[in-house]
Coordinates of C-alpha atoms in Angstrom, one line a residue:
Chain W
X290 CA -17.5 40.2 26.8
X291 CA -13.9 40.6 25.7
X292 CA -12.2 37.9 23.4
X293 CA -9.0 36.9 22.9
X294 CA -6.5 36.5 20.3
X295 CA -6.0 31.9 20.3
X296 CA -4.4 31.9 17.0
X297 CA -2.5 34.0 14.5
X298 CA -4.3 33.9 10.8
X299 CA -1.3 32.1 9.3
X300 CA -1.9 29.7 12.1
X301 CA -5.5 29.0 11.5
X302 CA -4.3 28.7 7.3
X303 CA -1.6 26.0 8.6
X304 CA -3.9 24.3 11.2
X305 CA -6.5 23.6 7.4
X306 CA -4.2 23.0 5.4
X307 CA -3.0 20.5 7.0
X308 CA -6.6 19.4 8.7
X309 CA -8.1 19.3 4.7
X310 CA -5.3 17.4 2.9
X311 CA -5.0 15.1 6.3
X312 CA -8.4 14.4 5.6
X313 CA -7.5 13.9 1.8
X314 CA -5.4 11.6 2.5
X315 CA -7.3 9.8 5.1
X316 CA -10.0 9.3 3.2
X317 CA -8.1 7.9 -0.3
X318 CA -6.3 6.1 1.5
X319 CA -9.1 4.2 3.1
X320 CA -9.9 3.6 -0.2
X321 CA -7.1 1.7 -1.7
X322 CA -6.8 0.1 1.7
X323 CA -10.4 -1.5 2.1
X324 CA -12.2 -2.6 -0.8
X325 CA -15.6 -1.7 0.4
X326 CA -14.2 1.9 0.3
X327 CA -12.9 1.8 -2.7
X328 CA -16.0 3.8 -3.9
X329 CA -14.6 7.2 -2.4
X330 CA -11.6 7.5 -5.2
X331 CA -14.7 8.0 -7.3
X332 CA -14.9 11.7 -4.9
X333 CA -11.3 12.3 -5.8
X334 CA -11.9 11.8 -9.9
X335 CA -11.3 7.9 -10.0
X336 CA -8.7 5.6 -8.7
X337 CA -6.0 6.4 -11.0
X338 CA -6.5 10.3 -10.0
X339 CA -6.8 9.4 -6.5
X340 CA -3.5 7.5 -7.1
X341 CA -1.9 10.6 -8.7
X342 CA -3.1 12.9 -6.2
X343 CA -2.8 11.3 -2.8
X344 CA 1.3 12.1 -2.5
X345 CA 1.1 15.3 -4.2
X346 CA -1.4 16.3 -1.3
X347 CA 1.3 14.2 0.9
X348 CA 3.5 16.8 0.0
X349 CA 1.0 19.3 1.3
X350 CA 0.8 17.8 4.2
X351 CA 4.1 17.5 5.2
X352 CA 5.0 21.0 4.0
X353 CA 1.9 22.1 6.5
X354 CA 3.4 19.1 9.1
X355 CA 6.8 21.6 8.8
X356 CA 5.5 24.9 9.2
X357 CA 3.1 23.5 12.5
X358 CA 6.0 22.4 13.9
X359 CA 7.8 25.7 13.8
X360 CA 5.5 27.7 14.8
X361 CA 4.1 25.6 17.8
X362 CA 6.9 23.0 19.1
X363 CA 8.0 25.9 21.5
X364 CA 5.0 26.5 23.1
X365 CA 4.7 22.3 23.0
X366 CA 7.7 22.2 25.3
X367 CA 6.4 19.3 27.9
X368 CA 6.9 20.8 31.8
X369 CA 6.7 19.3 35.0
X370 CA 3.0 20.4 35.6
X371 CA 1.8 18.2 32.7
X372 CA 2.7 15.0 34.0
X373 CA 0.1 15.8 36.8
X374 CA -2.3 17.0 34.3
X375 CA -1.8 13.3 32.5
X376 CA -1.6 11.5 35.8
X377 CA -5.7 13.2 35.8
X378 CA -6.6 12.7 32.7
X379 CA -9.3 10.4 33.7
X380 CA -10.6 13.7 35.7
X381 CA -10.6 15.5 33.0
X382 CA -12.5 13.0 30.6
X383 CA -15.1 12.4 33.0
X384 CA -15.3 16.4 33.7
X385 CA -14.0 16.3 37.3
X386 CA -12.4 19.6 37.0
X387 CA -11.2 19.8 40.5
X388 CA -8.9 16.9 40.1
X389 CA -7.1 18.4 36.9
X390 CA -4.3 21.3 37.5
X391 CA -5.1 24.3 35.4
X392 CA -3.8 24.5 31.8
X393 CA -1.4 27.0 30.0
X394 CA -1.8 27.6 26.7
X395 CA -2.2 23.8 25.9
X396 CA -2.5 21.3 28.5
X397 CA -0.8 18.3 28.0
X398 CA -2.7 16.1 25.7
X399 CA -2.6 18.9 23.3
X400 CA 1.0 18.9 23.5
X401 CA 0.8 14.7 23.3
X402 CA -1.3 14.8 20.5
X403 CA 1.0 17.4 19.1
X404 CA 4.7 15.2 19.3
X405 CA 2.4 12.2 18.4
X406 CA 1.0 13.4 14.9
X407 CA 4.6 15.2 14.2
X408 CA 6.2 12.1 14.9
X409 CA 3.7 9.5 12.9
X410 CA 3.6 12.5 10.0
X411 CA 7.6 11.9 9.8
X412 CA 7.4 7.8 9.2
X413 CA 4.1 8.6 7.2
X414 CA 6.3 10.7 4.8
X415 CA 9.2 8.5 5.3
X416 CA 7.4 5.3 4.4
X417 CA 5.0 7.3 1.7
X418 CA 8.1 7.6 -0.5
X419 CA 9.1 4.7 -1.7
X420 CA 4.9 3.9 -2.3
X421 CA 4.7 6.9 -4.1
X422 CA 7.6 6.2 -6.6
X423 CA 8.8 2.3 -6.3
X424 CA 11.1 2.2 -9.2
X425 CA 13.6 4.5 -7.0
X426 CA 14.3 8.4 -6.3
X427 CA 17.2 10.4 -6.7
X428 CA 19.7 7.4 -6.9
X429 CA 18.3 5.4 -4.1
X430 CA 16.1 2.6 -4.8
X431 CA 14.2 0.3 -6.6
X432 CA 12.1 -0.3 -3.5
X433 CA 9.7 -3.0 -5.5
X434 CA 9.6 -6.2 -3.1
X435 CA 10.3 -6.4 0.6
X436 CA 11.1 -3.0 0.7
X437 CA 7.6 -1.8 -0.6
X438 CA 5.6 -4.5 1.6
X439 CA 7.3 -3.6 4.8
X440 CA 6.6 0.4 4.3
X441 CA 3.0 -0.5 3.3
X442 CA 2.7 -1.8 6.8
X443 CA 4.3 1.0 8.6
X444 CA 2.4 3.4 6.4
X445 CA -0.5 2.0 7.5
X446 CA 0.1 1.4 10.9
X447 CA 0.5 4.9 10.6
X448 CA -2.3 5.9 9.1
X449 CA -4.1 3.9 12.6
X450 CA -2.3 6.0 15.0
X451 CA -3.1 9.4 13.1
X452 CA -6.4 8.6 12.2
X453 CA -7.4 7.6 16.0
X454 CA -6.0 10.5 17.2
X455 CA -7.7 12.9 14.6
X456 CA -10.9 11.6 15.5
X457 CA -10.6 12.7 19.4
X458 CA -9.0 15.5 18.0
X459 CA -11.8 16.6 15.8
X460 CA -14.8 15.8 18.9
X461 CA -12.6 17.9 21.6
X462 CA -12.3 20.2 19.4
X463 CA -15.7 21.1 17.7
X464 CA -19.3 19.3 19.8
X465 CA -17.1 18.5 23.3
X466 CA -15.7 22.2 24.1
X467 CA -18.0 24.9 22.2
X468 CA -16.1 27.8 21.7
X469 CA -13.1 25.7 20.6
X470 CA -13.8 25.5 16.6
X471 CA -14.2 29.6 16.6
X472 CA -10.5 30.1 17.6
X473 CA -9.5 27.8 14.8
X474 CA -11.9 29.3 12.5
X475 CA -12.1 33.1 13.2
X476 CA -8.9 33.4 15.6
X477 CA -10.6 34.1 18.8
X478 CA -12.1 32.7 22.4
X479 CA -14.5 34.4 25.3
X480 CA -12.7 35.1 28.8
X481 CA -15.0 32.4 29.8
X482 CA -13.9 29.5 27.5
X483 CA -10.1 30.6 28.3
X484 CA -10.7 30.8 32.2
X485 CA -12.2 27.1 31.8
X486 CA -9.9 25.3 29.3
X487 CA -6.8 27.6 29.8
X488 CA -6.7 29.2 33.2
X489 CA -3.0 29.8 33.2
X490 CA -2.7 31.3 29.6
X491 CA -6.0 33.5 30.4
X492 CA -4.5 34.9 33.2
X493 CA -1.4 36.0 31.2
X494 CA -3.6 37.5 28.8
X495 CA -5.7 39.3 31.8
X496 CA -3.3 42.6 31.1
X497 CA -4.5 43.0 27.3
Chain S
X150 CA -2.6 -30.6 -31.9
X151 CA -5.1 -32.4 -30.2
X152 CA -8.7 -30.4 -29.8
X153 CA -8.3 -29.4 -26.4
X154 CA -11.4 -29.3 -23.4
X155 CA -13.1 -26.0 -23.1
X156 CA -11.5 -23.6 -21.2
X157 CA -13.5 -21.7 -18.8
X158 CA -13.0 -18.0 -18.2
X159 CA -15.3 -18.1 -15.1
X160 CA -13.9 -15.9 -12.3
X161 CA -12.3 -17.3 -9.8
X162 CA -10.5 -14.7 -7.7
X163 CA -11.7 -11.2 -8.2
X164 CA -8.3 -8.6 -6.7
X165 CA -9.5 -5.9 -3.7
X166 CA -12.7 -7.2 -3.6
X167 CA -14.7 -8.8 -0.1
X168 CA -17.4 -10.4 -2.1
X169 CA -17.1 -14.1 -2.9
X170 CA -16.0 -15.2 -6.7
X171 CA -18.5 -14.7 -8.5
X172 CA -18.6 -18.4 -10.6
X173 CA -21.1 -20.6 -9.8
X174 CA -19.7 -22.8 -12.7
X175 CA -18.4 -26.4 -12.6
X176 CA -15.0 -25.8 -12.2
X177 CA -13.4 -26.6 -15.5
X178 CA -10.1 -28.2 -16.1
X179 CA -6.9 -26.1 -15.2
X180 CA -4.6 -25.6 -18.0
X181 CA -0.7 -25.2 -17.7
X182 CA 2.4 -24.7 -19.9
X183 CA 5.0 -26.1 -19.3
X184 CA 9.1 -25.4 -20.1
X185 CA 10.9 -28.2 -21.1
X186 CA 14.2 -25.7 -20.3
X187 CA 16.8 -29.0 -21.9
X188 CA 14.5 -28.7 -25.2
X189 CA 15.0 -25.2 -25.6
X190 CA 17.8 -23.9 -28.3
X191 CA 17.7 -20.5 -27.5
X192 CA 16.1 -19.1 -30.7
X193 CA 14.0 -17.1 -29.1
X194 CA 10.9 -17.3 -31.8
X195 CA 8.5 -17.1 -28.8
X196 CA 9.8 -14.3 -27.7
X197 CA 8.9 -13.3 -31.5
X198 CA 5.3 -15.0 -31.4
X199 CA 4.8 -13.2 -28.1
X200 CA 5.4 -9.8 -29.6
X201 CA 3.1 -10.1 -32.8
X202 CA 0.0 -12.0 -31.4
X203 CA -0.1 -9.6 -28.8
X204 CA 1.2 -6.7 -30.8
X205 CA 3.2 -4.9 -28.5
X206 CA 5.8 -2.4 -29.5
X207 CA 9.2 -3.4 -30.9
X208 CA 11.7 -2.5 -28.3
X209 CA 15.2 -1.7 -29.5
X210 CA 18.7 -3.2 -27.6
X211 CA 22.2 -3.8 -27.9
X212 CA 24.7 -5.8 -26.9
X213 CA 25.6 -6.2 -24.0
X214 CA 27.7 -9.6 -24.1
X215 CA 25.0 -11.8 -23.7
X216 CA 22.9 -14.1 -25.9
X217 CA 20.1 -12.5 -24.7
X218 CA 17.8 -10.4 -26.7
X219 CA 16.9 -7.4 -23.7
X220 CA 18.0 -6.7 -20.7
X221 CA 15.1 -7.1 -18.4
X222 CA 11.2 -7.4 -19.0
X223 CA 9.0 -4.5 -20.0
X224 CA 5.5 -2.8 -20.4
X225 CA 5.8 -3.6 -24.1
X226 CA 7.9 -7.5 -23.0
X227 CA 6.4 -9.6 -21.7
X228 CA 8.5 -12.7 -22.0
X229 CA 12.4 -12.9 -22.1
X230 CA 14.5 -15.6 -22.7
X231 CA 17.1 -15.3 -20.1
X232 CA 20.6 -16.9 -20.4
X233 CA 22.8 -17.8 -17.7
X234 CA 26.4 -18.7 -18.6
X235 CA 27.7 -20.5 -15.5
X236 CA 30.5 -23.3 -15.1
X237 CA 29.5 -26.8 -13.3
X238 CA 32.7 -29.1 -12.7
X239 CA 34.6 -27.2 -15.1
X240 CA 32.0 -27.6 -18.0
X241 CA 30.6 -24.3 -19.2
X242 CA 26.6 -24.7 -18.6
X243 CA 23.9 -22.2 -20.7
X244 CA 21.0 -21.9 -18.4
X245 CA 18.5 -21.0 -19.8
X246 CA 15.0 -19.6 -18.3
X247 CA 11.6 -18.3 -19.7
X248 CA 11.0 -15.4 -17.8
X249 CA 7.3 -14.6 -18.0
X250 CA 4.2 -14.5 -15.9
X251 CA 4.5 -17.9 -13.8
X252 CA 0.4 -17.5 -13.5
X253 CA 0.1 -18.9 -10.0
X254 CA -2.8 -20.5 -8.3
X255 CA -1.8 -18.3 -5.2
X256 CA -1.5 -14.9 -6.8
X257 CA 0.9 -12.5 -4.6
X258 CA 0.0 -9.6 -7.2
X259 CA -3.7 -10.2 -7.1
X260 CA -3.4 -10.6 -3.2
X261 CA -1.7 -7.2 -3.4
X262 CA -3.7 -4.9 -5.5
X263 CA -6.2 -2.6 -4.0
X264 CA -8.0 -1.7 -6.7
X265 CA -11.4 -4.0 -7.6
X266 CA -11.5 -6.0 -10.6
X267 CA -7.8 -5.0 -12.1
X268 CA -6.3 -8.4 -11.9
X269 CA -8.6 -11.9 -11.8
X270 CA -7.5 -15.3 -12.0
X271 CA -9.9 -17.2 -14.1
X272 CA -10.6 -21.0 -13.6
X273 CA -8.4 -22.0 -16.1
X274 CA -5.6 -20.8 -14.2
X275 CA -4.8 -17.7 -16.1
X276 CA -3.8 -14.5 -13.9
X277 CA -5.2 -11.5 -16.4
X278 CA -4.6 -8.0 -16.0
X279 CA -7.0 -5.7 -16.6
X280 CA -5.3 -2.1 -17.3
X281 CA -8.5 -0.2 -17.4
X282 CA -9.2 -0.9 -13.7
X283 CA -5.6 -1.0 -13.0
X284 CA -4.9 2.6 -11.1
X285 CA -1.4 2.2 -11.6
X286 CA 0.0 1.5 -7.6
X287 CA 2.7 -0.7 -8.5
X288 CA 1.7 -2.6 -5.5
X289 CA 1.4 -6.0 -7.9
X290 CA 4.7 -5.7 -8.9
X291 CA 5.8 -6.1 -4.8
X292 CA 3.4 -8.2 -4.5
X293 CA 4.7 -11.0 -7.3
X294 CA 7.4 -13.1 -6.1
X295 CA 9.1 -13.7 -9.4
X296 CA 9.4 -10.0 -10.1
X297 CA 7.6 -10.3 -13.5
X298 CA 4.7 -7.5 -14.0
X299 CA 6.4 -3.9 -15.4
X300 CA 5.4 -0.4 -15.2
X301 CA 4.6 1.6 -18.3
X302 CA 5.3 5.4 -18.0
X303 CA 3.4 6.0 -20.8
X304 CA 0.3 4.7 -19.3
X305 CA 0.6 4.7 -15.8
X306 CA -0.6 1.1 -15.5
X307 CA 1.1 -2.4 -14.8
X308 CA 1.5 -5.2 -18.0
X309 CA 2.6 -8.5 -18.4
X310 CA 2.0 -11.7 -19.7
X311 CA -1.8 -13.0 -19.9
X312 CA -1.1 -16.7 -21.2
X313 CA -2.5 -15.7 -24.5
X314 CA -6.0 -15.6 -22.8
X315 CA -7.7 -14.5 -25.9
X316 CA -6.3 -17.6 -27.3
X317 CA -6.9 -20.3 -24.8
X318 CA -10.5 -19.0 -24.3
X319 CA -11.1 -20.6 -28.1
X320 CA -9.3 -23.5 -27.4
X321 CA -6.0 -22.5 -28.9
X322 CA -2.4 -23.4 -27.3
X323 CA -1.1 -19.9 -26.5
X324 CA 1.5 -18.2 -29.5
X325 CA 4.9 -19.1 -28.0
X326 CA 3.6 -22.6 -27.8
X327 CA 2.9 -22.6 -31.2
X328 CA 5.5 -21.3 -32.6
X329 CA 8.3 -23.4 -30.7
X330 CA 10.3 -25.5 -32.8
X331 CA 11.2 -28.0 -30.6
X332 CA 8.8 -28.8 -28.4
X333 CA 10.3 -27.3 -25.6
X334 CA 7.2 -25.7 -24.7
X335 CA 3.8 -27.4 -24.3
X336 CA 0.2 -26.7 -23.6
X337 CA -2.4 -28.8 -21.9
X338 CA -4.3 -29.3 -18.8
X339 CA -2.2 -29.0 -15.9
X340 CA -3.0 -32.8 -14.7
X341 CA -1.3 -33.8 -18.4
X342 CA 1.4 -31.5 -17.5
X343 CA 2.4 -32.8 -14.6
X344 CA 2.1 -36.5 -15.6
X345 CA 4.2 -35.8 -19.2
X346 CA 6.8 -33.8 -16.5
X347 CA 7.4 -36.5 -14.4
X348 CA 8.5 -38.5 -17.8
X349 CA 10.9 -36.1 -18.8
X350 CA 12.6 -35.5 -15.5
X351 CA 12.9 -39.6 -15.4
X352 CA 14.4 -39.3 -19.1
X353 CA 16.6 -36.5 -17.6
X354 CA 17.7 -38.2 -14.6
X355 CA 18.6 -41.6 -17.2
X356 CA 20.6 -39.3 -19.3
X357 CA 22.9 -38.3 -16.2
X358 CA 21.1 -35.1 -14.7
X359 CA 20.0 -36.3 -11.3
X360 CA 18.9 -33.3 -9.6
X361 CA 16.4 -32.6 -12.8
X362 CA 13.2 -31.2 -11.2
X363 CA 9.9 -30.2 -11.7
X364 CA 9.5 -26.7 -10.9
X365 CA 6.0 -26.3 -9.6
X366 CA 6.6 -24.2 -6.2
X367 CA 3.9 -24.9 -3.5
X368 CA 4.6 -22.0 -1.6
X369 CA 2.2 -20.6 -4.6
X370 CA 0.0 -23.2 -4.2
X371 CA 1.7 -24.3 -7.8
X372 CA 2.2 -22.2 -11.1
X373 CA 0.4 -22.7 -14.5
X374 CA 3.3 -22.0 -16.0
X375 CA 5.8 -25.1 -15.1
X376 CA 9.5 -25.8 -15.9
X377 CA 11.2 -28.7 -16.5
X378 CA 14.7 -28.2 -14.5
X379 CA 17.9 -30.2 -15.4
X380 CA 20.1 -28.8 -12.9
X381 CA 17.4 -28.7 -10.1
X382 CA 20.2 -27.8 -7.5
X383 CA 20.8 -25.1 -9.0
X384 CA 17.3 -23.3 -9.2
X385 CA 19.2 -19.8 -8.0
X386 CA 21.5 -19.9 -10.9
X387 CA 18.3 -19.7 -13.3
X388 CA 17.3 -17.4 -11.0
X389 CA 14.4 -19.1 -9.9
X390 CA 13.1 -18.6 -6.6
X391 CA 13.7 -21.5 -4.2
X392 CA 10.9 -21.3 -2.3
X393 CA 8.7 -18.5 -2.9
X394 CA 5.4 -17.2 -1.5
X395 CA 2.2 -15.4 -1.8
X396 CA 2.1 -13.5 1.2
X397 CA 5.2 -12.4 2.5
X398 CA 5.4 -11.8 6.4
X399 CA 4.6 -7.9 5.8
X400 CA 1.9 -8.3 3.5
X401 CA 0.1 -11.1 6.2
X402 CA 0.4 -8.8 8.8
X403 CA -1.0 -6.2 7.3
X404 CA -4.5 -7.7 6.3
X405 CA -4.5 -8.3 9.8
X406 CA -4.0 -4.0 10.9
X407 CA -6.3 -3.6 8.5
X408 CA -9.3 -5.3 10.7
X409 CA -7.4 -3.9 14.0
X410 CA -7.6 -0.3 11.9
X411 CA -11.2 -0.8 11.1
X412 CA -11.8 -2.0 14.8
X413 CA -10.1 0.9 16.2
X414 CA -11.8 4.0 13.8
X415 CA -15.2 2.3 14.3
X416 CA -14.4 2.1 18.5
X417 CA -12.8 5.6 18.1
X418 CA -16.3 6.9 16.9
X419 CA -18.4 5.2 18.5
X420 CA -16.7 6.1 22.2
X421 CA -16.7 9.9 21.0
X422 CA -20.1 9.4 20.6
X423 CA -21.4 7.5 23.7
X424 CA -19.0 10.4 25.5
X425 CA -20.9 13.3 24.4
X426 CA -24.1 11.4 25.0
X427 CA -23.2 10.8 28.7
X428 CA -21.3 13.9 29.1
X429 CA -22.6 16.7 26.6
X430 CA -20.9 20.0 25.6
X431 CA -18.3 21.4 28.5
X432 CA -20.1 24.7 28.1
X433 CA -18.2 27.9 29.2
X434 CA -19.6 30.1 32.6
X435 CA -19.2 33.5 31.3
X436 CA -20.9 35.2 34.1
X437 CA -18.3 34.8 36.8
X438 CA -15.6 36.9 35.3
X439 CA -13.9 38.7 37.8
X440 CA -10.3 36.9 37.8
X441 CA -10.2 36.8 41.5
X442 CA -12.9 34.5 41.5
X443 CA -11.9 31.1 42.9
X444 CA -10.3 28.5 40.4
X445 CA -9.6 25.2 41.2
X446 CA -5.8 24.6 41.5
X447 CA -5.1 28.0 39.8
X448 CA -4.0 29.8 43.4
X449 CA 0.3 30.5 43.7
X450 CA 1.5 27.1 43.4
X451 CA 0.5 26.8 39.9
X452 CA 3.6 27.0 37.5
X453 CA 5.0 29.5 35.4
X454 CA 4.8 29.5 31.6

């Protein structure tokens, strides 16, 4: 059974990099935003720690948020096939195959998901700022007041948008599609998995 | 001073937490001070009494043309006399504010801080900090609408005034009270407050000031710490809020994401999971691995990378 080649190693230490510290994050953040949950800042070394920590991770993330978005938004580029593939996309949820036109490399929720998380990462960022440090940055600020409140909403708001998406992301990608988690973990997919998820891409790589 | 009625330091509004006050007590009187602001001669002894009862650090300043002792509040200040020169009808005006926790019955900071137990508002009316829950978010200091709590980089946590608590709790006037020479501050239940207000904005308005006010915003569901206002037109100039408020719009909205967010996650999860129950794992056919095998849609017509 040949396999092939999904993603680079650099790839797969971007893709966790990002996947742990988004899961950081999620998870503090939780915290300080419901008080039943405030428990898990007592994972993270207390809430002051979890305080400390959850923008220096941030800054993890978004540095991980950058180097994703170099290496992939090429092969993100929407095309004119993946508006049929989204017009199906009740097909493809209810595992009507014949109904959905065959994938390339990534179909076109991929790609959605993809603009969606690099979008809500840039106002997560954006609005994480003043959070992080209120009294001002680099000449701009104090934020304390309106400002604050009104990026606390967006950060959250946020926060809801990512964290949905993460947890379709997460079941697609590990108990839905078997074969999926290996070629984020170890790099690589059977002919079978790629002829089923991927048939354009797997006929690309037929020559190798 | 008179003996004044026990002061209870039952709970009555816990911050970040979903669980209902925890008092079961009788609720006990409320107690207010209140700033008698045309009593005041600006000698700033409370300001003095403030810093030794509750030993904070000596802060040096300068100068900086104004009769004012600092510049602005601090981790180690927590009350400033503020002075306002301004002109009315060509007279020069000194207005003068005591710029401290306003302790209100609606507490923005409390309402704002998401970490359990760091600020409570005790029956008595007093809004207490406590720094070793605090985790040091700043989000209080948004959250307050008279801009009064302040960051200490030393610490990482958020300080300000706390009424003297460790006073009041033994049935002691708090130390700026005590020390004020003139009476321009007093102490008592806020009932008494308001009732010995009311006589000295009628005194004011008899002696010519006829926009003298009580300040005692609403839109805070009141203040335990109250100010007798001569120039009640001018509330800005003192640099007072006119009308402020608990919950701003963005805060309001966002208690109600928070159930939406809760709503969603728990929907998001759940629907993964009644999917894979009625669906299963989309399992790979290895066998049928000659590429010329039929593939649904994946004839010429499909596009080119």
């Amino acid at each position: 059974m040949s396999r092939l080649e999904r993603f680079t190693y650099f790839e797969r230490v971007v893709h966790w990099t990002l996947g742990l510290s988004f899961l950081y994050l999620l998870m503090t953040g939780l915290a300080f935003s419901h008080p039943r949950l405030f428990w898990i800042t007592v994972l993270s070394g207390g809430g002051q720690t979890a305080r400390f920590l959850h923008p220096w991770i941030g800054m993890l993330f978004s540095v991980s948020l950058g180097s994703m978005f170099f290496i992939w938004a090429k092969d993100m580029r929407l095309e004119s096939n993946d508006r049929e593939w989204l017009m199906a996309v009740r097909a493809y949820a209810t595992r009507q195959k014949d109904g959905v036109p065959p994938a390339g490399k990534y179909n076109a929720g991929q790609k959605l998901f993809f603009w969606a998380m690099t979008v809500l990462g840039v106002v997560h960022l954006a609005s994480g700022i003043p959070l992080w440090m209120p009294a001002g940055v680099l000449g701009i600020g104090p934020f304390y007041g309106g400002t604050v409140n009104t990026m606390r909403l967006l950060h959250y708001a946020t926060t809801l948008g990512g964290g949905g998406l993460l947890i379709v992301h997460v079941y697609l990608g590990t108990v839905a599609y078997p074969g999926t988690l290996g070629a984020m973990l170890h790099g690589r997919v059977s002919r079978g998995w790629a002829r089923l998820h991927h048939p354009r891409w797997e006929k690309e790589q037929a020559g190798d | 001073m008179p003996q004044l009625p026990g002061s209870s330091l039952a709970v009555k509004r816990i911050s970040a937490s979903p669980d209902p006050a925890p008092s079961i007590r009788t609720a006990g009187p409320e107690f207010a001070k209140l700033i008698d602001i045309s009593r005041c001669i600006g000698c700033k002894g409370c300001e003095v009494a403030c810093k030794e009862w509750n030993e904070l650090k000596i802060e040096p300043t300068r100068n900086f043309g104004s009769f004012q002792s600092h510049q602005d509040l601090s981790a180690d200040t927590w009350l400033l006399m503020r002075f306002t020169e301004i002109e009315v009808d060509g007279d020069l005006q000194w207005l003068i504010k005591k710029d401290a926790c306003m302790h209100c019955e609606e507490p923005g900071c409390l309402y704002a801080c998401p970490a359990p137990g760091a600020i409570v508002q005790y029956e008595n009316g007093i809004v207490d900090f406590n720094p070793d829950k605090c985790i040091g978010c700043q989000l209080c200091i948004s959250g307050c609408p008279f801009d009064v709590p302040r960051f200490s980089a030393e610490t990482h946590k958020v300080y300000k005034c706390n009424m003297c608590v460790d006073r009041v709790e033994v049935g002691l006037e708090p130390a700026c009270v005590k020390t004020c020479p003139t009476n321009a501050i007093t102490w008592g239940t806020k009932d008494d407050m308001v009732a010995l207000a009311e006589q000295k904005v009628d005194r004011l308005k008899d002696r010519g000031f006829e926009n003298a006010t009580l300040y005692d915003p609403a839109g805070v569901g009141g203040t335990h710490m109250m100010y007798v206002v001569p120039h009640g037109d001018r509330l800005v100039d003192y640099d007072l809020p006119e009308d402020p408020t608990a919950a701003p719009g963005a805060l309001a909205a966002l208690a109600g994401l928070k159930q939406l967010g809760m709503g969603v996650m728990g929907l998001g999860l759940l629907g993964t999971a009644l999917h894979y129950l009625k669906y299963g794992p989309e399992v790979a056919d290895e066998e049928a691995s000659d590429p010329a095998s039929p593939e649904p849609g994946s004839g010429p017509d499909a596009e080119n990378t």
